[in-house]
Each structure stands twice: as structure tokens, then as C-alpha cells.
Coordinates of C-alpha atoms and ligand atoms in Angstrom, one line a residue:
Chain R
M145 CA 0.0 0.0 0.0
A146 CA 1.3 3.4 -0.9
Q147 CA 1.8 6.0 1.9
L148 CA 2.4 9.7 1.8
R149 CA 5.7 11.4 2.9
Q150 CA 6.6 15.1 3.1
Q151 CA 9.3 16.8 1.1
L152 CA 10.5 20.2 2.3
L153 CA 12.2 22.9 0.2
V154 CA 13.9 25.7 2.2
F155 CA 14.6 28.7 -0.1
N156 CA 16.0 32.1 0.5
T157 CA 15.4 34.6 -2.3
S158 CA 17.0 37.9 -3.4
N159 CA 14.0 39.9 -2.2
S160 CA 10.6 39.4 -0.7
S161 CA 9.0 38.5 -3.9
P162 CA 8.2 34.8 -4.8
E163 CA 9.3 35.7 -8.3
S164 CA 12.8 36.7 -7.2
R165 CA 15.8 34.5 -7.6
V166 CA 16.6 31.7 -5.3
V167 CA 20.0 32.5 -3.6
A168 CA 20.2 29.7 -1.0
W169 CA 18.4 26.4 -0.8
A170 CA 18.1 23.0 0.8
L171 CA 15.8 20.0 0.2
Y172 CA 14.8 17.7 3.1
D173 CA 13.2 14.6 1.5
G174 CA 11.0 12.6 3.9
A175 CA 10.5 10.0 1.1
L176 CA 14.2 9.0 1.2
S177 CA 14.8 6.1 3.5
Q178 CA 17.3 6.6 6.4
D179 CA 20.1 4.9 4.7
K180 CA 20.0 7.2 1.7
Q181 CA 22.0 10.5 1.7
Q182 CA 20.0 13.7 1.8
M183 CA 21.1 16.8 0.0
Q184 CA 24.7 17.7 1.2
S185 CA 26.3 21.1 1.9
G186 CA 28.0 22.3 -1.2
D187 CA 26.6 19.6 -3.6
S188 CA 24.9 22.0 -6.1
A189 CA 25.8 25.2 -7.7
E190 CA 22.2 25.9 -9.0
P191 CA 19.0 25.6 -7.1
P192 CA 16.3 23.0 -8.1
Y193 CA 14.0 25.9 -9.1
R194 CA 14.8 29.5 -10.2
S195 CA 12.2 31.0 -8.0
V196 CA 9.5 30.2 -5.5
L197 CA 6.9 30.6 -8.2
A198 CA 8.6 28.1 -10.5
A199 CA 8.5 25.5 -7.7
M200 CA 4.7 26.3 -7.2
Q201 CA 4.2 25.8 -10.9
D202 CA 5.7 22.4 -10.4
G203 CA 3.3 21.4 -7.7
W204 CA 5.0 22.6 -4.5
R205 CA 2.9 24.3 -1.9
V206 CA 4.1 27.4 0.1
M207 CA 4.0 26.9 3.8
Q208 CA 5.9 30.0 5.0
V209 CA 6.2 33.5 3.5
P210 CA 8.9 35.7 5.1
Q211 CA 8.0 38.8 7.3
M212 CA 9.5 42.0 6.1
P213 CA 12.8 42.9 7.7
I214 CA 12.7 45.8 10.3
F215 CA 15.4 48.4 10.1
V216 CA 16.2 49.9 13.5
T217 CA 17.3 53.5 13.5
G218 CA 21.1 53.6 13.9
R219 CA 21.6 50.0 12.9
E220 CA 20.3 50.1 9.3
F221 CA 23.4 48.4 7.9
D222 CA 23.6 45.4 10.4
T223 CA 23.7 42.1 8.6
G224 CA 23.1 38.5 9.8
H225 CA 21.0 35.7 8.5
L226 CA 19.5 35.8 5.1
P227 CA 16.2 37.6 5.3
F228 CA 13.8 36.2 2.8
E229 CA 13.0 32.6 3.7
F230 CA 10.3 30.6 2.0
V231 CA 9.4 27.1 3.0
L232 CA 7.6 24.8 0.5
E233 CA 6.2 21.3 0.8
R234 CA 5.1 18.5 -1.5
M235 CA 3.6 15.2 -0.5
V236 CA 4.8 12.2 -2.4
E237 CA 3.7 8.5 -2.4
V238 CA 6.2 5.9 -1.2
E239 CA 5.8 2.1 -1.3
N240 CA 4.9 0.8 2.1
S241 CA 7.9 -0.3 4.0
I242 CA 8.6 -0.8 7.7
Chain Q
M213 CA 56.9 38.7 14.5
K214 CA 56.6 36.1 17.2
I215 CA 53.6 34.1 18.4
V216 CA 52.9 34.7 22.0
Y217 CA 51.4 32.3 24.5
D218 CA 49.1 33.5 27.3
E219 CA 49.1 30.8 29.9
N220 CA 45.5 31.5 30.5
V221 CA 44.7 30.6 27.0
A222 CA 47.0 27.8 25.9
K223 CA 50.4 26.3 26.9
A224 CA 53.4 27.0 24.9
P225 CA 55.5 24.2 23.3
A226 CA 58.1 22.9 25.7
S227 CA 61.0 24.3 23.7
A228 CA 59.6 27.8 24.0
E229 CA 58.6 27.6 27.7
A230 CA 62.2 27.2 28.8
S231 CA 63.3 30.3 27.1
S232 CA 61.2 32.9 28.9
G233 CA 59.0 33.5 32.0
G234 CA 55.3 34.3 32.1
V235 CA 54.9 34.9 28.4
A236 CA 56.6 32.2 26.5
T237 CA 57.6 32.9 22.8
L238 CA 58.0 30.6 19.9
T239 CA 61.1 32.1 18.3
R240 CA 63.6 34.9 18.9
E241 CA 61.9 38.1 17.6
E242 CA 63.1 39.0 14.1
P243 CA 61.8 41.9 12.2
V244 CA 59.7 40.9 9.2
E245 CA 61.1 42.2 5.9
K246 CA 58.7 44.5 4.0
R247 CA 58.8 42.2 1.0
H248 CA 57.3 39.5 3.1
L249 CA 54.6 41.7 4.7
L250 CA 50.9 41.2 3.7
T251 CA 50.3 43.6 0.7
A252 CA 47.5 46.2 0.5
A253 CA 46.0 44.3 -2.4
Q254 CA 46.0 41.1 -0.3
M255 CA 44.4 42.9 2.7
A256 CA 41.8 44.5 0.3
F257 CA 40.8 41.1 -1.0
F258 CA 40.6 39.6 2.6
V259 CA 38.4 42.6 3.7
T260 CA 36.1 42.1 0.7
Y261 CA 35.8 38.3 0.7
G262 CA 36.8 37.2 4.2
Y263 CA 39.6 34.8 3.1
L264 CA 42.9 34.9 1.3
R265 CA 44.5 32.0 -0.4
V266 CA 48.4 32.2 -0.8
E267 CA 50.1 29.5 -2.8
N268 CA 53.8 28.4 -2.8
L269 CA 54.4 29.5 0.8
V270 CA 56.0 26.3 2.0
P271 CA 58.8 24.4 0.3
D272 CA 58.1 20.7 -0.8
E273 CA 60.6 19.2 1.6
L274 CA 58.8 20.7 4.6
N275 CA 55.3 19.9 3.2
Q276 CA 56.5 16.2 3.0
A277 CA 57.8 16.2 6.5
V278 CA 54.6 17.7 7.9
L279 CA 52.5 15.2 5.9
E280 CA 54.4 12.3 7.4
D281 CA 53.7 13.8 10.9
E282 CA 50.1 14.3 10.1
R283 CA 49.8 10.6 9.1
R284 CA 51.7 9.5 12.2
W285 CA 49.6 11.7 14.7
M286 CA 46.3 12.0 12.8
G287 CA 44.1 11.8 15.8
T288 CA 45.9 14.1 18.1
K289 CA 43.6 17.1 17.5
F290 CA 44.7 20.0 19.6
D291 CA 48.1 18.4 20.5
F292 CA 49.5 18.1 17.0
W293 CA 51.1 21.6 17.2
Y294 CA 53.0 20.4 20.2
L295 CA 54.1 17.1 18.8
S296 CA 55.3 18.2 15.4
E297 CA 58.2 20.4 15.2
N298 CA 57.8 20.5 11.5
I299 CA 54.4 22.2 11.7
R300 CA 55.9 24.8 13.9
K301 CA 58.6 25.4 11.4
V302 CA 56.0 26.2 8.8
F303 CA 54.9 29.2 10.9
E304 CA 58.5 30.3 11.4
L305 CA 59.0 30.9 7.7
P306 CA 59.5 34.6 7.0
Q307 CA 57.0 34.7 4.2
V308 CA 54.4 33.2 6.6
K309 CA 55.3 35.4 9.5
G310 CA 55.0 38.4 7.2
L311 CA 51.4 37.6 6.2
L312 CA 50.4 36.9 9.8
Q313 CA 52.0 40.2 11.0
G314 CA 50.1 42.1 8.4
F315 CA 46.8 40.7 9.8
L316 CA 47.5 40.5 13.5
G317 CA 50.6 42.6 14.5
E318 CA 54.0 41.6 15.8
N319 CA 52.8 39.5 18.7
P320 CA 49.7 37.5 17.8
I321 CA 48.3 35.4 20.6
F322 CA 48.0 31.7 20.1
D323 CA 44.4 30.7 20.5
H324 CA 44.2 27.1 19.4
S325 CA 45.2 24.7 16.7
F326 CA 43.7 21.5 15.3
I327 CA 44.6 18.8 12.9
H328 CA 41.5 18.2 10.6
H329 CA 41.3 14.9 8.9
V330 CA 38.7 13.6 6.4
R331 CA 39.0 10.0 5.6
A332 CA 39.0 8.6 2.0
H333 CA 35.5 7.9 0.7
N334 CA 33.9 10.0 3.4
T335 CA 30.9 11.3 1.3
G336 CA 29.2 13.3 4.1
A337 CA 29.7 17.1 4.2
Q338 CA 29.8 19.2 7.3
N339 CA 26.9 21.6 7.9
W340 CA 27.5 25.3 7.1
H341 CA 28.7 27.2 10.1
A342 CA 31.0 29.9 11.4
D343 CA 33.5 28.9 14.1
S344 CA 33.4 29.8 17.9
I345 CA 30.8 32.1 19.4
I346 CA 29.2 35.3 18.0
D347 CA 32.1 37.8 17.9
A348 CA 31.1 41.1 19.5
R349 CA 34.2 43.1 18.3
P350 CA 33.0 45.7 15.7
F351 CA 36.1 45.3 13.5
G352 CA 38.8 43.4 15.3
F353 CA 39.3 39.9 14.0
D354 CA 41.1 36.6 14.6
V355 CA 42.7 34.8 11.8
Q356 CA 42.5 31.1 11.2
A357 CA 45.3 29.9 9.0
F358 CA 44.7 26.6 7.2
Y359 CA 47.9 25.0 6.0
W360 CA 47.9 22.3 3.4
S361 CA 50.8 20.0 3.3
H362 CA 49.4 18.1 0.3
D363 CA 47.5 18.8 -3.0
A364 CA 43.7 18.7 -2.4
P365 CA 41.8 18.9 -5.6
V366 CA 38.0 19.6 -5.2
E367 CA 37.1 15.9 -5.2
M368 CA 39.2 15.5 -2.0
G369 CA 37.1 17.9 -0.2
P370 CA 39.0 21.2 0.6
T371 CA 36.9 23.5 2.8
M372 CA 34.1 25.3 1.1
V373 CA 33.6 29.0 1.9
L374 CA 31.0 31.6 1.2
P375 CA 32.9 34.6 0.0
G376 CA 31.8 37.9 1.5
S377 CA 30.0 36.3 4.5
H378 CA 32.5 37.2 7.2
M379 CA 30.7 40.3 8.6
R380 CA 27.3 38.6 8.8
K381 CA 26.4 37.8 12.4
I382 CA 25.3 34.2 12.9
N383 CA 25.7 31.8 15.8
I384 CA 27.8 28.6 14.9
S385 CA 25.4 26.5 12.9
S386 CA 22.3 28.9 13.0
I387 CA 22.6 28.9 9.1
S388 CA 22.9 25.2 8.7
R389 CA 19.3 24.7 7.5
Y390 CA 20.7 25.8 4.1
K391 CA 22.7 23.4 2.1
N392 CA 23.8 25.5 -0.9
F393 CA 24.3 29.2 -1.7
R394 CA 24.8 30.9 -5.0
G395 CA 28.4 31.9 -5.2
Q396 CA 29.8 29.2 -2.7
L397 CA 33.4 28.4 -3.4
Q398 CA 35.6 25.4 -3.2
M399 CA 39.1 26.2 -4.2
P400 CA 41.4 23.4 -5.4
I401 CA 44.5 23.4 -3.3
K402 CA 48.3 22.9 -4.0
A403 CA 50.6 21.6 -1.4
G404 CA 52.4 24.5 0.4
T405 CA 49.3 26.7 0.3
I406 CA 47.9 28.6 3.3
T407 CA 44.3 29.9 3.3
F408 CA 43.7 32.6 5.8
F409 CA 40.1 32.9 7.1
H410 CA 38.5 35.8 8.9
H411 CA 36.9 34.3 12.0
G412 CA 33.4 35.1 10.9
I413 CA 33.4 33.5 7.4
W414 CA 30.7 30.9 6.7
H415 CA 32.3 27.6 5.7
C416 CA 31.9 23.7 5.7
A417 CA 34.2 20.7 5.2
Q418 CA 33.5 18.8 2.1
P419 CA 33.3 15.1 1.2
N420 CA 36.4 13.3 0.2
F421 CA 35.7 11.1 -2.9
T422 CA 39.2 10.0 -3.4
D423 CA 41.2 7.0 -2.0
T424 CA 43.4 9.2 0.0
D425 CA 42.9 10.7 3.4
R426 CA 42.8 14.6 3.5
F427 CA 44.5 16.7 6.1
V428 CA 44.5 20.3 6.9
F429 CA 46.2 22.0 9.8
K430 CA 44.4 24.9 11.4
L431 CA 46.0 27.6 13.6
R432 CA 43.8 30.3 15.2
L433 CA 45.5 33.5 16.3
R434 CA 44.2 36.5 18.1
P435 CA 45.6 40.0 17.4
G436 CA 48.1 41.2 19.8
Q437 CA 47.5 44.8 19.1
E438 CA 44.9 47.1 17.4
Q439 CA 44.7 46.0 13.7
V440 CA 45.3 49.3 12.3
R441 CA 48.0 49.9 9.4
L442 CA 49.7 46.5 10.2
F443 CA 50.2 45.5 6.6
N444 CA 52.3 47.0 3.8
M445 CA 50.3 50.2 3.2
D446 CA 51.9 51.0 -0.1
G447 CA 49.2 51.8 -2.7
Y448 CA 46.3 51.1 -0.3
D449 CA 44.5 54.1 -1.8
S450 CA 45.6 53.4 -5.4
P451 CA 43.0 52.5 -8.2
E452 CA 44.2 49.0 -8.4
V453 CA 43.6 48.3 -4.8
L454 CA 40.4 50.2 -4.5
D455 CA 39.1 48.3 -7.6
I456 CA 39.3 45.0 -5.6
L457 CA 37.0 46.5 -2.9
K458 CA 34.7 48.3 -5.4
K459 CA 34.2 45.2 -7.5
G460 CA 33.1 43.5 -4.3
S461 CA 30.5 46.2 -3.6
M462 CA 28.9 45.8 -7.0
P463 CA 25.5 44.3 -7.1
G464 CA 25.7 40.6 -8.1
D465 CA 29.3 40.1 -7.1
A466 CA 28.2 37.9 -4.1
P467 CA 24.9 36.5 -5.6
W468 CA 23.8 34.9 -2.3
Q469 CA 23.5 38.3 -0.7
G470 CA 20.5 39.2 -2.9
D471 CA 19.2 42.8 -2.5
F472 CA 21.0 43.1 0.8
D473 CA 24.4 43.2 -0.9
R474 CA 24.6 47.0 -0.4
L475 CA 24.5 46.5 3.4
D476 CA 27.4 44.0 3.1
S477 CA 29.3 46.7 1.0
V478 CA 28.9 49.1 3.9
Q479 CA 30.2 46.6 6.4
H480 CA 33.3 45.9 4.2
A481 CA 33.9 49.6 3.6
R482 CA 33.9 50.2 7.3
L483 CA 36.4 47.4 7.9
W484 CA 38.7 48.8 5.2
R485 CA 38.6 52.3 7.0
F486 CA 39.5 50.5 10.2
V487 CA 42.4 48.5 8.9
T488 CA 43.8 51.4 6.9
G489 CA 43.3 53.9 9.7
D490 CA 41.8 56.2 7.0
P491 CA 38.5 57.6 8.2
K492 CA 37.6 59.1 4.8
I493 CA 38.3 56.4 2.4
D494 CA 35.0 55.1 1.1
T495 CA 34.5 51.8 -1.0
S496 CA 30.8 51.4 -0.1
F497 CA 28.1 51.1 -2.8
E498 CA 27.5 54.6 -4.3
T499 CA 29.9 55.9 -1.6
A500 CA 27.0 55.8 0.8
L501 CA 29.2 56.5 3.9
S502 CA 30.5 59.8 2.6
R503 CA 27.2 60.8 1.1
M504 CA 25.4 60.4 4.4
H505 CA 28.4 61.7 6.5
L506 CA 28.7 58.3 8.4
D507 CA 31.7 56.7 10.1
Ligands
FE2_71 FE1 34.7 25.3 11.1

């Protein structure tokens, strides 16, 4: 019997638009068995989709849209984590296995 | 230039301990010749990208000797520095001392060292991270020198870096949810190379797909004085040197920064003002600092 598993895409984009370019990414694939290797750091120079919208057009559902950054007076140029994080999911069927 | 040991931080090698009292030194102090000092162009690259790779620093004979030590004492972690006289010789070479002095001054303080080892056919990568704890210094920095005793082509897993990430505040692996960034860089390495990392740069060890174990020796040093005008200042405000910094502040030069790249350019421009001691020089995007009369 087929069962459903979740796949997660974590994207960071160049600005807050889902049409903007993906600049950082990861795939966490709940359909891969534990003995299989997940996406590894540094293993790809190009993201699986150009933009969040392109992933949506391929069947991915958006779970999280980033809040706009807040710029505190006097600290406008502070930098840290990437600011525009989108999280997408897709459910896929896997063959039943224990 | 001599490396200084603060007994509250780390012990000195036995040979150095005998030679002095409270603060043990590695070598007799010899002035670094100007031709060996870190150049303005090298410092400009480091300020822009957070790392500097310098090839052909160490002669083959010494590389071979260190490699033999690395194989003999591969699991010795923090102790390798104390066991291997050869690794200490690497950091006594005048061309190496000149680079370190340019970053850290005449008396850098030994923080720690480590022998990193990735076994043959280890296909897992390390998560992205920055070392240590969040650094609260506005501009001061530690340097991590990664010395390579053997060639390490990319398939052997030389460390991957994210150029231009060094001023971005993160906490260890707080970024590790991400596996890949546009513009991430894995440099093929030749034996005798040292890559110098700003303490804040985002990086990760890479898989080793070859049949040969991969080693790299890391030495972390703290500055012994304020890091102002320590390098060879010749030409620091010349068009050639400023072009290195300005290229780095152009949109798209570090594609992972997205539309926030202008903020990074301000951070790097401020760091350049700090290390040059020149409060007016401005390499920020559209010379934002001067335009807004900001420090
Ligand atoms: Fe690290």
C-alpha cells in the first residue's frame, strides 16, 4: 500500500517576492529512507528551481512567507542571516515499508 | 613577529617555555622584511571576501615532513602543534610570518590549533557554520590559518567557503538549514598553500571522494594589538587596490547576498577604513558612507 511522505524545500530569495531569484536552498526529503543520503552542503551550484513561483508551478505548496525585515534606526546596515525565507512542501507517495 | 602564549589561553610548546618567563615565545623576535609583509591588495581581498589563499608558501621538503607527521599523529587534535616540530617550522618561515603580522601585528596570541582529517571515501559534508561564538568586536578579528601539506583537488574535499559572509552575524550552525548558496566556493589546493580565514566566514568541510585521506592543519591566532595599518600600506588608496573593494561592492558580485548586498558593502567599507586607519576612504556602494556623513 502506498503511503504519503513530506518533502521540504527551504529557499532564500534575493528579495521578498516569490518571483525573485533563489539564492540559498536545501531539500529535506521525507521520502528517502534513512540509509540514503540527503542533499549535502555544497553539492549543487544551482537551485532546483529558479524562484518560489517556479516551484509552485511544479506542484510545491508554500508553507511560509517571510516577514519584512525591520530596520532599527542607527543599525540600518547590520547584517546577519539571510532575510527572505520561503518554505515549501510537497507530499509524495512511497511504497509501504517498515 | 613572534607568536605569544598567554598561559590563561594555551600552553606554549616545551621548547619555548624554557626560554622565557610568564609569556613564552616561539622564536627569537626577528623583524619581518617589508617584501614579506601582507600587501594592500591582499588585505583588500581579505576585507572584501573574508579569506585569502596564498600559494607556494612552504617548500616541498617541509610539506612532505609535515604530511608524514600528520599521518603519524592524525588523531591528536589540539596536540599536533606540540608534537610536530615541522608544523611549527611552517609558521616560522619569513613569508608566513609576514602575512600573519600584516593581519595580527607583531605579537599575535596563540588561541588554538587543530589537525583536521577527512578519511578517504567519506561522502558526508559538514553543515555550514561559522566557528566559535558570536564575535562582539565591531572590527577586530582573529585569523584562522589553514595550512595544506598536500595537494587537495576539489574531489578531495578542501573546505568550502561563502565569499563575503565574514561580517554577517550568525551563531555557529544557525545557518545550517541551508545546504547551498549561489556563489559558494571550493578552491582546489596545491601543497604548500595557506588559506587565511576571517573568524566570521561561513564555511563547511566537504566530502572526500578519493582514495586518500585529506589533512589540513588549522592555527587560530588572536591579534596582539589594534589591527590598524599593520600591513604594507603601499598603494592602499591606489586605483588597483580600490578596484578590488569596489568590485566586491557591485550588485551581483556575491549573488547569495541578494538585494542586501549593499549592506554588506557598507560593512566591508567600514572594515577597510578600520584596517587602513583612514576615516575618509570610502569603498561602499555609491559611496554611501560619505554621502550620508557616516563613520
Ligand atoms: Fe569550522
